[in-house]
């Protein structure tokens, strides 16, 4: 009987410690609520970008995500009806996205000319990014 009590007394703390280790969980948030200032991707794709002179300089065609963060906009420059388009990736900080409550319309502006965008390094939908 004494052996059973000693075995029980030494086993219970081990079981409790093991249980405490397995019940710990990491806090991962699964569901979130969008904020009123958030923008959905479908509001951006196809959005024309204008410069300070109100000239069309490009169109947002895609988004670049890097480690779950927006790292760039793929912008189409030039071309007509999809022919001769030149794609460049611009920093999200270079493009100002706004929503006009009165007109219920999204706008995009950036401080660049069409020529500057055409001269930027070209992005190609190939390899890993092939459509």
Short mmCIF file of N, CA and C in Angstrom, two decimals, residues 11-113:
data_model
loop_
_atom_site.label_atom_id
_atom_site.label_comp_id
_atom_site.label_asym_id
_atom_site.label_seq_id
_atom_site.Cartn_x
_atom_site.Cartn_y
_atom_site.Cartn_z
N UNK A 11 3.30 10.67 -9.21
CA UNK A 11 2.71 10.71 -10.53
C UNK A 11 1.76 11.89 -10.72
N UNK A 12 1.00 12.27 -9.73
CA UNK A 12 0.02 13.34 -9.83
C UNK A 12 0.66 14.67 -10.25
N UNK A 13 1.77 15.11 -9.64
CA UNK A 13 2.37 16.38 -10.09
C UNK A 13 2.84 16.31 -11.55
N UNK A 14 3.31 15.15 -11.99
CA UNK A 14 3.74 15.02 -13.37
C UNK A 14 2.56 15.14 -14.33
N UNK A 15 1.45 14.53 -13.97
CA UNK A 15 0.25 14.59 -14.80
C UNK A 15 -0.26 16.02 -14.87
N UNK A 16 -0.27 16.71 -13.73
CA UNK A 16 -0.74 18.10 -13.69
C UNK A 16 0.17 19.00 -14.54
N UNK A 17 1.46 18.79 -14.46
CA UNK A 17 2.40 19.59 -15.25
C UNK A 17 2.20 19.34 -16.75
N UNK A 18 2.01 18.09 -17.12
CA UNK A 18 1.79 17.75 -18.52
C UNK A 18 0.48 18.35 -19.01
N UNK A 19 -0.54 18.30 -18.18
CA UNK A 19 -1.83 18.87 -18.55
C UNK A 19 -1.71 20.38 -18.73
N UNK A 20 -1.00 21.05 -17.87
CA UNK A 20 -0.82 22.51 -17.97
C UNK A 20 -0.09 22.87 -19.26
N UNK A 21 0.85 22.04 -19.66
CA UNK A 21 1.58 22.33 -20.88
C UNK A 21 0.72 22.14 -22.12
N UNK A 22 -0.15 21.17 -22.11
CA UNK A 22 -0.96 20.90 -23.30
C UNK A 22 -2.16 21.83 -23.41
N UNK A 23 -2.60 22.45 -22.32
CA UNK A 23 -3.77 23.32 -22.42
C UNK A 23 -3.41 24.74 -22.79
N UNK A 24 -2.12 25.08 -22.78
CA UNK A 24 -1.73 26.41 -23.22
C UNK A 24 -1.95 26.52 -24.73
N UNK A 25 -2.44 27.65 -25.16
CA UNK A 25 -2.63 27.83 -26.59
C UNK A 25 -2.11 29.20 -27.01
N UNK A 26 -1.71 29.26 -28.24
CA UNK A 26 -1.26 30.55 -28.75
C UNK A 26 -2.48 31.33 -29.19
N UNK A 27 -2.43 32.61 -29.03
CA UNK A 27 -3.55 33.46 -29.36
C UNK A 27 -3.46 33.86 -30.84
N UNK A 28 -4.25 33.20 -31.66
CA UNK A 28 -4.32 33.52 -33.08
C UNK A 28 -5.72 33.99 -33.38
N UNK A 29 -5.83 35.18 -33.95
CA UNK A 29 -7.13 35.72 -34.27
C UNK A 29 -7.57 35.20 -35.62
N UNK A 30 -8.69 34.52 -35.67
CA UNK A 30 -9.19 33.93 -36.90
C UNK A 30 -10.09 34.89 -37.67
N UNK A 31 -10.95 35.56 -36.97
CA UNK A 31 -11.91 36.43 -37.64
C UNK A 31 -11.66 37.88 -37.23
N UNK A 32 -11.80 38.77 -38.18
CA UNK A 32 -11.60 40.19 -37.91
C UNK A 32 -12.76 40.98 -38.49
N UNK A 33 -12.93 42.18 -38.01
CA UNK A 33 -13.95 43.08 -38.55
C UNK A 33 -13.25 44.18 -39.31
N UNK A 34 -13.63 44.42 -40.56
CA UNK A 34 -12.99 45.50 -41.32
C UNK A 34 -13.33 46.86 -40.69
N UNK A 35 -12.36 47.75 -40.77
CA UNK A 35 -12.56 49.10 -40.26
C UNK A 35 -13.17 49.95 -41.38
N UNK A 36 -13.86 51.02 -41.02
CA UNK A 36 -14.45 51.88 -42.05
C UNK A 36 -13.41 52.48 -43.00
N UNK A 37 -12.16 52.54 -42.58
CA UNK A 37 -11.11 53.11 -43.43
C UNK A 37 -10.44 52.07 -44.32
N UNK A 38 -10.78 50.79 -44.17
CA UNK A 38 -10.17 49.74 -44.98
C UNK A 38 -10.68 49.80 -46.43
N UNK A 39 -9.88 49.26 -47.33
CA UNK A 39 -10.22 49.24 -48.76
C UNK A 39 -10.22 47.79 -49.22
N UNK A 40 -11.23 47.39 -49.98
CA UNK A 40 -11.29 46.05 -50.55
C UNK A 40 -10.56 46.03 -51.89
N UNK A 41 -9.96 44.90 -52.21
CA UNK A 41 -9.17 44.82 -53.44
C UNK A 41 -10.00 45.09 -54.69
N UNK A 42 -11.26 44.68 -54.70
CA UNK A 42 -12.05 44.91 -55.91
C UNK A 42 -12.31 46.40 -56.14
N UNK A 43 -12.17 47.24 -55.09
CA UNK A 43 -12.28 48.69 -55.28
C UNK A 43 -11.04 49.26 -55.96
N UNK A 44 -9.94 48.53 -55.91
CA UNK A 44 -8.67 49.02 -56.47
C UNK A 44 -8.40 48.50 -57.87
N UNK A 45 -8.68 47.22 -58.11
CA UNK A 45 -8.39 46.62 -59.41
C UNK A 45 -9.23 47.34 -60.48
N UNK A 46 -8.54 47.86 -61.49
CA UNK A 46 -9.21 48.59 -62.56
C UNK A 46 -9.33 50.08 -62.31
N UNK A 47 -8.89 50.54 -61.13
CA UNK A 47 -8.97 51.96 -60.80
C UNK A 47 -7.93 52.75 -61.58
N UNK A 48 -8.36 53.77 -62.28
CA UNK A 48 -7.46 54.63 -63.05
C UNK A 48 -6.69 55.52 -62.09
N UNK A 49 -5.41 55.72 -62.39
CA UNK A 49 -4.57 56.60 -61.58
C UNK A 49 -4.36 57.90 -62.34
N UNK A 50 -4.58 59.00 -61.67
CA UNK A 50 -4.37 60.32 -62.27
C UNK A 50 -3.23 61.00 -61.53
N UNK A 51 -2.61 61.96 -62.21
CA UNK A 51 -1.56 62.74 -61.55
C UNK A 51 -2.14 64.10 -61.14
N UNK A 52 -1.28 64.98 -60.64
CA UNK A 52 -1.72 66.29 -60.19
C UNK A 52 -2.34 67.14 -61.28
N UNK A 53 -1.97 66.89 -62.53
CA UNK A 53 -2.54 67.62 -63.67
C UNK A 53 -3.83 67.00 -64.16
N UNK A 54 -4.37 66.02 -63.42
CA UNK A 54 -5.59 65.29 -63.76
C UNK A 54 -5.46 64.47 -65.04
N UNK A 55 -4.21 64.10 -65.39
CA UNK A 55 -3.95 63.24 -66.55
C UNK A 55 -3.99 61.78 -66.11
N UNK A 56 -4.59 60.91 -66.93
CA UNK A 56 -4.53 59.47 -66.67
C UNK A 56 -3.10 59.01 -66.88
N UNK A 57 -2.50 58.38 -65.86
CA UNK A 57 -1.13 57.89 -66.01
C UNK A 57 -1.05 56.37 -65.98
N UNK A 58 -2.10 55.70 -65.56
CA UNK A 58 -2.07 54.25 -65.50
C UNK A 58 -3.34 53.70 -64.87
N UNK A 59 -3.34 52.39 -64.72
CA UNK A 59 -4.49 51.71 -64.13
C UNK A 59 -3.98 50.58 -63.23
N UNK A 60 -4.55 50.47 -62.05
CA UNK A 60 -4.16 49.40 -61.13
C UNK A 60 -4.70 48.08 -61.68
N UNK A 61 -3.80 47.14 -61.93
CA UNK A 61 -4.19 45.84 -62.48
C UNK A 61 -4.12 44.72 -61.46
N UNK A 62 -3.26 44.90 -60.45
CA UNK A 62 -3.06 43.82 -59.49
C UNK A 62 -2.42 44.37 -58.23
N UNK A 63 -2.40 43.55 -57.19
CA UNK A 63 -1.78 43.92 -55.92
C UNK A 63 -0.64 42.95 -55.64
N UNK A 64 0.42 43.44 -55.03
CA UNK A 64 1.53 42.59 -54.63
C UNK A 64 1.51 42.52 -53.11
N UNK A 65 1.41 41.30 -52.59
CA UNK A 65 1.43 41.08 -51.14
C UNK A 65 2.74 40.42 -50.77
N UNK A 66 3.36 40.93 -49.74
CA UNK A 66 4.61 40.37 -49.25
C UNK A 66 4.47 40.15 -47.75
N UNK A 67 4.51 38.91 -47.34
CA UNK A 67 4.34 38.54 -45.94
C UNK A 67 3.08 39.17 -45.36
N UNK A 68 1.97 39.01 -46.06
CA UNK A 68 0.65 39.47 -45.65
C UNK A 68 0.50 40.98 -45.58
N UNK A 69 1.37 41.70 -46.26
CA UNK A 69 1.31 43.16 -46.28
C UNK A 69 1.35 43.64 -47.72
N UNK A 70 0.55 44.66 -48.03
CA UNK A 70 0.57 45.24 -49.37
C UNK A 70 1.93 45.87 -49.61
N UNK A 71 2.63 45.39 -50.63
CA UNK A 71 3.97 45.93 -50.91
C UNK A 71 4.05 46.64 -52.26
N UNK A 72 3.00 46.55 -53.08
CA UNK A 72 3.04 47.24 -54.36
C UNK A 72 1.74 47.10 -55.14
N UNK A 73 1.58 48.04 -56.07
CA UNK A 73 0.49 47.98 -57.03
C UNK A 73 1.11 47.69 -58.39
N UNK A 74 0.57 46.73 -59.12
CA UNK A 74 0.99 46.52 -60.50
C UNK A 74 0.12 47.44 -61.33
N UNK A 75 0.79 48.35 -62.05
CA UNK A 75 0.10 49.39 -62.80
C UNK A 75 0.35 49.17 -64.29
N UNK A 76 -0.72 49.25 -65.05
CA UNK A 76 -0.64 49.17 -66.51
C UNK A 76 -0.46 50.57 -67.06
N UNK A 77 0.53 50.70 -67.94
CA UNK A 77 0.82 52.00 -68.55
C UNK A 77 0.80 51.83 -70.07
N UNK A 78 0.16 52.75 -70.75
CA UNK A 78 0.14 52.70 -72.21
C UNK A 78 -0.74 51.59 -72.74
N UNK A 79 -0.63 51.37 -74.00
CA UNK A 79 -1.43 50.33 -74.65
C UNK A 79 -2.83 50.82 -74.96
N UNK A 80 -3.51 50.02 -75.74
CA UNK A 80 -4.88 50.33 -76.10
C UNK A 80 -5.66 49.03 -76.12
N UNK A 81 -6.70 48.98 -75.32
CA UNK A 81 -7.54 47.78 -75.20
C UNK A 81 -6.72 46.53 -74.87
N UNK A 82 -5.73 46.71 -74.03
CA UNK A 82 -4.92 45.58 -73.60
C UNK A 82 -3.75 45.24 -74.49
N UNK A 83 -3.63 45.89 -75.64
CA UNK A 83 -2.53 45.62 -76.56
C UNK A 83 -1.42 46.63 -76.30
N UNK A 84 -0.20 46.14 -76.12
CA UNK A 84 0.94 47.02 -75.89
C UNK A 84 1.05 47.55 -74.48
N UNK A 85 0.35 46.92 -73.54
CA UNK A 85 0.43 47.36 -72.16
C UNK A 85 1.82 47.10 -71.60
N UNK A 86 2.25 48.00 -70.77
CA UNK A 86 3.54 47.90 -70.07
C UNK A 86 3.19 47.93 -68.59
N UNK A 87 3.67 46.95 -67.84
CA UNK A 87 3.35 46.87 -66.41
C UNK A 87 4.55 47.30 -65.58
N UNK A 88 4.28 48.05 -64.53
CA UNK A 88 5.30 48.42 -63.55
C UNK A 88 4.73 48.22 -62.16
N UNK A 89 5.61 48.05 -61.20
CA UNK A 89 5.17 47.92 -59.81
C UNK A 89 5.55 49.20 -59.09
N UNK A 90 4.55 49.82 -58.47
CA UNK A 90 4.80 51.05 -57.73
C UNK A 90 4.50 50.83 -56.25
N UNK A 91 5.19 51.58 -55.45
CA UNK A 91 5.03 51.49 -53.99
C UNK A 91 3.64 51.97 -53.58
N UNK A 92 3.04 51.32 -52.61
CA UNK A 92 1.73 51.78 -52.13
C UNK A 92 1.79 53.21 -51.56
N UNK A 93 2.96 53.59 -51.05
CA UNK A 93 3.10 54.94 -50.52
C UNK A 93 3.09 55.99 -51.63
N UNK A 94 3.38 55.60 -52.87
CA UNK A 94 3.40 56.54 -53.99
C UNK A 94 2.01 56.83 -54.53
N UNK A 95 1.04 55.98 -54.19
CA UNK A 95 -0.32 56.13 -54.71
C UNK A 95 -1.25 56.47 -53.55
N UNK A 96 -1.97 57.54 -53.72
CA UNK A 96 -2.94 57.96 -52.70
C UNK A 96 -4.33 57.49 -53.14
N UNK A 97 -4.94 56.66 -52.30
CA UNK A 97 -6.27 56.14 -52.57
C UNK A 97 -7.26 56.90 -51.68
N UNK A 98 -8.30 57.41 -52.28
CA UNK A 98 -9.31 58.16 -51.53
C UNK A 98 -10.70 57.72 -51.92
N UNK A 99 -11.63 57.91 -50.99
CA UNK A 99 -13.04 57.64 -51.26
C UNK A 99 -13.82 58.91 -51.02
N UNK A 100 -14.58 59.33 -52.02
CA UNK A 100 -15.41 60.52 -51.91
C UNK A 100 -16.81 60.09 -51.47
N UNK A 101 -17.16 60.41 -50.23
CA UNK A 101 -18.46 60.01 -49.67
C UNK A 101 -19.62 60.60 -50.48
N UNK A 102 -19.45 61.83 -50.91
CA UNK A 102 -20.53 62.51 -51.63
C UNK A 102 -20.81 61.85 -52.98
N UNK A 103 -19.73 61.57 -53.74
CA UNK A 103 -19.89 60.97 -55.07
C UNK A 103 -19.90 59.44 -55.04
N UNK A 104 -19.60 58.87 -53.87
CA UNK A 104 -19.53 57.40 -53.72
C UNK A 104 -18.57 56.81 -54.75
N UNK A 105 -17.36 57.41 -54.82
CA UNK A 105 -16.41 57.04 -55.85
C UNK A 105 -14.99 56.96 -55.28
N UNK A 106 -14.24 55.93 -55.73
CA UNK A 106 -12.84 55.77 -55.36
C UNK A 106 -11.97 56.50 -56.37
N UNK A 107 -10.89 57.12 -55.90
CA UNK A 107 -9.93 57.77 -56.78
C UNK A 107 -8.51 57.38 -56.37
N UNK A 108 -7.62 57.39 -57.35
CA UNK A 108 -6.20 57.12 -57.09
C UNK A 108 -5.39 58.21 -57.76
N UNK A 109 -4.43 58.77 -57.04
CA UNK A 109 -3.56 59.79 -57.60
C UNK A 109 -2.12 59.47 -57.23
N UNK A 110 -1.22 59.91 -58.09
CA UNK A 110 0.21 59.80 -57.79
C UNK A 110 0.96 60.90 -58.50
N UNK A 111 2.12 61.23 -57.96
CA UNK A 111 2.94 62.31 -58.52
C UNK A 111 3.92 61.72 -59.53
N UNK A 112 3.40 61.40 -60.71
CA UNK A 112 4.23 60.84 -61.79
C UNK A 112 3.55 61.11 -63.12
N UNK A 113 4.36 61.11 -64.16
CA UNK A 113 3.81 61.25 -65.51
C UNK A 113 3.75 59.87 -66.15
#
